[in-house]
Amino acid sequence: MPGLDDPILNSNVAKTWYRRGPSFMPMRNTKTLLSLTLGAVVVGLAPSSAAADDFAAGSLIVPMDTTYQDLGMFEAYGLVYDLLRQGVPVRWVIKVGKGYNEIDFMAMGTDVRTGVAIAAHGYRGGPWVIDAADAAAAMPIIEAWQAKNVNTAVHEATAPFTGDVARLLVVAPTIAMMADGNQKIARKYMMAAKIPDSVGNPMWPDSSPDMLDPLELAGPTIDSHSDGDLFDEDGDPVYCQFMSMHWASTTRRPTPRSSRRCASSCSTRPTCSPSVRRSTRSRTSSRTDFSSRPRAS
């Protein structure tokens, strides 16, 4: 998988996305997509100006390098999502100014599931850290997760360490997909990470309230660019992440954008929820079939 241990690519793409706010984001690589999905609701500093934090012994580390998370990489994102969903803040640690394949920080600890000692290890790939102050709240969630996902590695630090916190994540992002016939691609990524839709369904069926077809996205008028299901009645974004896979259009025309407003709304309304959609809208029992539309080559 390209860039698996190279968060430089991941963080650069992340900075671009954070500046833009919600967008129709193309697939770069799986790890980048899932990192941005989780990072859609954040507080704190951009990677270029991250602040070094001191972490006490007892802090929890979700490694994101292939040394310790090779088989559990997808599920590691699901674990972080579950922690955020249940109110446990998570820090995304990326060393400031790091070069290709450099480590993000050094730490020693024990494997939470097996109890095996972890000698001083150079964590790389943008690992996630749960502060020692939040470890007690996180541990039952982690243990429940590992009971079903044995390949997801989590380490407990046995000595203090320091890391550059690129992002402090405080709430699970709201996620939607475009139901245009290509949603099976996005669905597979979420299913692999075991990140569910807003009603807790990990299968992301076409009937999901977060599976939006082009007509629902466009809205009832051609004059308003915010009357589709991506926005609430005030014109603010409902979702923090929208996934559109390989969308192709046979006709192109200039489209006004209001990315500044979207970026501002997402940064000030981190708890946006699909439940705030217009009450006048309802999901239809049948959808227009968009699977026959031309696809990008």
XYZ file of C-alpha atoms in Angstrom:
297
model
C 0.000 0.000 0.000
C 1.685 3.288 -1.087
C 2.592 5.667 1.683
C 1.645 3.266 4.479
C 4.498 4.426 6.698
C 4.782 7.918 5.225
C 2.539 10.404 7.069
C 4.260 13.288 5.256
C 1.960 12.589 2.309
C -0.930 12.042 4.700
C -0.377 15.254 6.650
C 0.116 17.368 3.510
C -3.146 16.104 2.053
C -4.747 16.648 5.457
C -3.636 20.284 5.598
C -5.086 20.911 2.145
C -8.396 19.325 3.129
C -8.613 21.200 6.429
C -8.196 24.496 4.582
C -10.964 23.653 2.176
C -13.500 22.233 4.589
C -15.940 19.534 3.408
C -15.320 18.543 -0.162
C -15.756 15.880 -2.774
C -12.490 14.201 -1.837
C -10.775 11.913 -4.362
C -9.257 8.653 -3.210
C -5.491 9.041 -2.639
C -4.787 5.932 -0.639
C -6.711 4.043 1.986
C -4.735 5.263 4.965
C -5.012 8.897 3.900
C -8.767 8.588 3.380
C -9.393 7.047 6.776
C -7.071 9.513 8.513
C -8.981 12.419 6.991
C -12.299 10.805 7.844
C -11.347 10.644 11.508
C -9.691 14.064 11.397
C -12.773 15.793 10.046
C -13.716 17.142 13.483
C -10.712 18.457 15.355
C -9.399 21.156 17.598
C -5.775 22.175 17.919
C -2.878 22.939 15.638
C -2.021 22.125 12.043
C 0.859 19.645 11.558
C 3.180 22.444 10.428
C 2.834 24.193 13.793
C 2.109 21.307 16.143
C 3.015 21.661 19.792
C 5.093 19.082 21.661
C 3.159 17.373 24.447
C 4.536 15.419 27.374
C 2.766 12.109 27.901
C 2.941 10.294 31.235
C 3.392 6.599 31.786
C 0.000 4.965 31.382
C -0.783 6.812 28.162
C -2.126 4.544 25.433
C -0.639 4.343 21.931
C -2.403 3.013 18.842
C 0.548 2.302 16.537
C 0.134 3.010 12.835
C 3.334 1.490 11.465
C 3.676 -1.953 9.954
C 5.914 -3.183 12.766
C 2.994 -3.431 15.193
C -0.153 -2.670 13.174
C 0.379 -4.493 9.903
C -2.690 -6.737 10.105
C -4.865 -4.411 12.182
C -4.381 -1.188 10.235
C -7.970 -0.832 9.029
C -9.517 -1.731 12.380
C -7.219 0.736 14.155
C -9.189 3.537 12.503
C -12.405 1.926 13.653
C -11.086 1.790 17.215
C -10.199 5.486 17.158
C -13.655 6.275 15.772
C -15.250 4.229 18.568
C -13.201 6.032 21.199
C -14.297 9.398 19.813
C -17.906 8.244 19.571
C -17.839 7.409 23.272
C -16.287 10.699 24.300
C -12.616 9.796 24.676
C -10.323 12.432 23.082
C -7.525 11.140 20.872
C -4.342 12.899 19.776
C -2.841 12.416 16.320
C 0.923 12.645 16.771
C 3.099 13.604 13.789
C 6.616 14.944 14.233
C 7.047 18.511 13.005
C 9.366 18.775 10.008
C 9.850 15.035 9.693
C 11.487 13.542 6.648
C 10.479 10.504 4.655
C 9.998 7.434 6.853
C 11.270 9.194 9.991
C 9.758 8.293 13.334
C 7.220 10.454 15.146
C 8.390 9.648 18.675
C 10.138 7.017 20.790
C 8.393 5.165 23.613
C 8.463 1.915 25.529
C 5.546 0.011 26.973
C 3.522 -3.187 27.011
C 1.002 -4.659 24.619
C -2.452 -4.158 26.145
C -3.900 -7.440 24.910
C -0.937 -9.784 25.369
C 1.090 -8.080 28.087
C 4.260 -8.487 26.032
C 6.898 -5.845 26.785
C 7.620 -3.325 24.017
C 11.235 -2.196 24.003
C 11.966 1.402 23.031
C 10.211 1.688 19.678
C 10.248 4.445 17.083
C 6.558 4.940 16.303
C 5.910 6.214 12.807
C 3.027 6.576 10.362
C 1.112 9.109 12.486
C 0.184 7.075 15.597
C -2.775 7.926 17.825
C -2.258 8.634 21.529
C -4.758 8.620 24.403
C -3.470 10.702 27.296
C -2.959 8.914 30.615
C -5.721 11.067 32.115
C -8.194 9.489 29.674
C -6.810 5.941 29.829
C -9.298 4.683 32.430
C -12.230 5.727 30.223
C -10.555 4.334 27.109
C -9.517 0.934 28.417
C -12.992 -0.738 28.542
C -13.630 0.443 24.970
C -10.270 -0.887 23.815
C -10.748 -4.236 25.555
C -14.206 -4.665 24.033
C -12.814 -3.753 20.611
C -9.879 -6.158 20.861
C -12.184 -8.983 21.949
C -13.677 -8.823 18.453
C -10.633 -7.520 16.563
C -7.564 -9.337 17.864
C -5.243 -7.834 15.254
C -5.720 -4.264 16.497
C -2.644 -3.424 18.564
C -2.653 -0.951 21.442
C 0.332 -0.237 23.708
C 0.433 1.193 27.213
C 3.463 3.392 27.841
C 5.596 2.361 30.810
C 7.656 5.557 30.822
C 6.991 9.206 29.944
C 7.528 10.312 26.334
C 7.121 13.425 24.200
C 5.335 13.812 20.858
C 4.173 16.596 18.534
C 0.385 16.701 18.609
C -0.763 17.537 15.089
C -4.475 17.210 15.861
C -6.613 16.786 18.951
C -9.738 14.856 17.988
C -12.687 15.342 20.307
C -15.768 13.873 18.598
C -16.513 11.230 15.980
C -17.107 12.824 12.546
C -20.402 12.534 10.729
C -19.933 10.720 7.414
C -21.989 10.406 4.222
C -21.523 8.619 0.914
C -22.726 9.363 -2.594
C -25.101 6.665 -3.836
C -24.319 6.940 -7.531
C -23.620 3.280 -8.311
C -20.008 3.481 -7.126
C -20.761 3.572 -3.400
C -19.616 -0.026 -3.013
C -16.036 1.274 -3.178
C -16.435 3.657 -0.244
C -18.555 1.083 1.577
C -15.706 -1.437 1.522
C -13.324 1.019 3.173
C -15.739 1.791 5.995
C -16.574 -1.883 6.435
C -12.885 -2.794 6.578
C -12.361 -0.181 9.308
C -15.649 -1.201 10.962
C -16.842 2.397 11.050
C -20.674 2.379 11.036
C -23.171 4.842 9.635
C -25.085 7.256 11.883
C -27.564 4.580 12.982
C -24.812 2.146 13.896
C -25.020 -0.096 10.827
C -21.496 -1.240 9.819
C -22.756 -2.580 6.481
C -23.640 0.864 5.063
C -26.693 -0.398 3.109
C -28.196 1.663 0.301
C -31.092 2.394 2.669
C -28.740 4.117 5.140
C -29.781 7.698 6.010
C -26.194 8.672 5.164
C -26.250 7.190 1.644
C -27.249 10.142 -0.532
C -28.022 9.944 -4.232
C -27.347 12.867 -6.640
C -30.932 14.114 -6.486
C -30.851 14.286 -2.696
C -27.521 16.077 -2.883
C -28.743 18.578 -5.478
C -31.901 19.540 -3.594
C -35.246 20.615 -5.027
C -34.136 23.863 -6.694
C -31.512 24.943 -9.210
C -31.095 28.364 -7.610
C -29.827 27.334 -4.161
C -26.543 25.516 -3.716
C -27.293 24.586 -0.123
C -30.786 23.069 -0.241
C -29.555 19.491 -0.687
C -29.130 16.953 2.095
C -25.531 17.992 2.787
C -26.844 21.135 4.493
C -29.298 21.918 7.264
C -32.074 24.514 7.160
C -29.555 27.265 8.012
C -27.318 26.297 5.104
C -24.631 24.827 7.354
C -22.953 21.466 6.625
C -24.623 18.414 8.141
C -21.637 16.156 7.515
C -17.968 16.520 8.287
C -16.919 14.002 5.623
C -18.533 13.220 2.272
C -17.236 10.301 0.237
C -17.639 10.335 -3.542
C -16.016 7.509 -5.484
C -15.020 7.894 -9.139
C -17.772 10.311 -10.054
C -17.792 11.105 -13.776
C -19.730 13.779 -15.611
C -20.300 13.984 -19.352
C -21.032 17.707 -19.180
C -19.109 20.304 -17.220
C -20.000 23.827 -16.242
C -18.689 26.373 -13.718
C -20.106 25.690 -10.265
C -20.108 28.360 -7.539
C -18.486 27.194 -4.326
C -18.764 28.516 -0.797
C -15.882 26.590 0.740
C -15.082 29.408 3.164
C -18.526 29.122 4.704
C -18.285 25.323 4.850
C -14.872 25.425 6.514
C -16.087 27.955 9.054
C -19.231 25.986 9.836
C -17.418 22.689 10.347
C -14.881 24.266 12.681
C -17.559 25.892 14.819
C -20.200 23.142 14.710
C -18.304 19.910 15.461
C -21.347 18.062 16.736
C -23.375 18.353 13.536
C -25.642 15.379 13.127
C -27.797 13.892 10.371
C -30.743 14.438 12.710
C -30.653 18.178 11.992
C -31.697 17.722 8.370
C -34.795 19.517 7.239
C -37.822 17.868 8.794
C -39.672 18.292 5.504
C -37.347 15.831 3.778
C -37.776 12.090 3.973
C -35.887 9.187 2.502
C -37.627 7.653 -0.483
C -38.194 3.925 -0.530
C -36.839 3.651 -4.045
C -33.879 5.394 -5.623
C -33.058 6.522 -9.113
C -30.622 4.048 -10.662
C -27.393 5.903 -11.344
C -25.312 2.773 -11.964
C -25.655 3.143 -15.744
C -23.994 6.559 -15.800
C -20.566 6.807 -17.421
C -17.695 6.061 -15.053
C -14.273 7.577 -14.963
C -11.686 5.483 -16.731
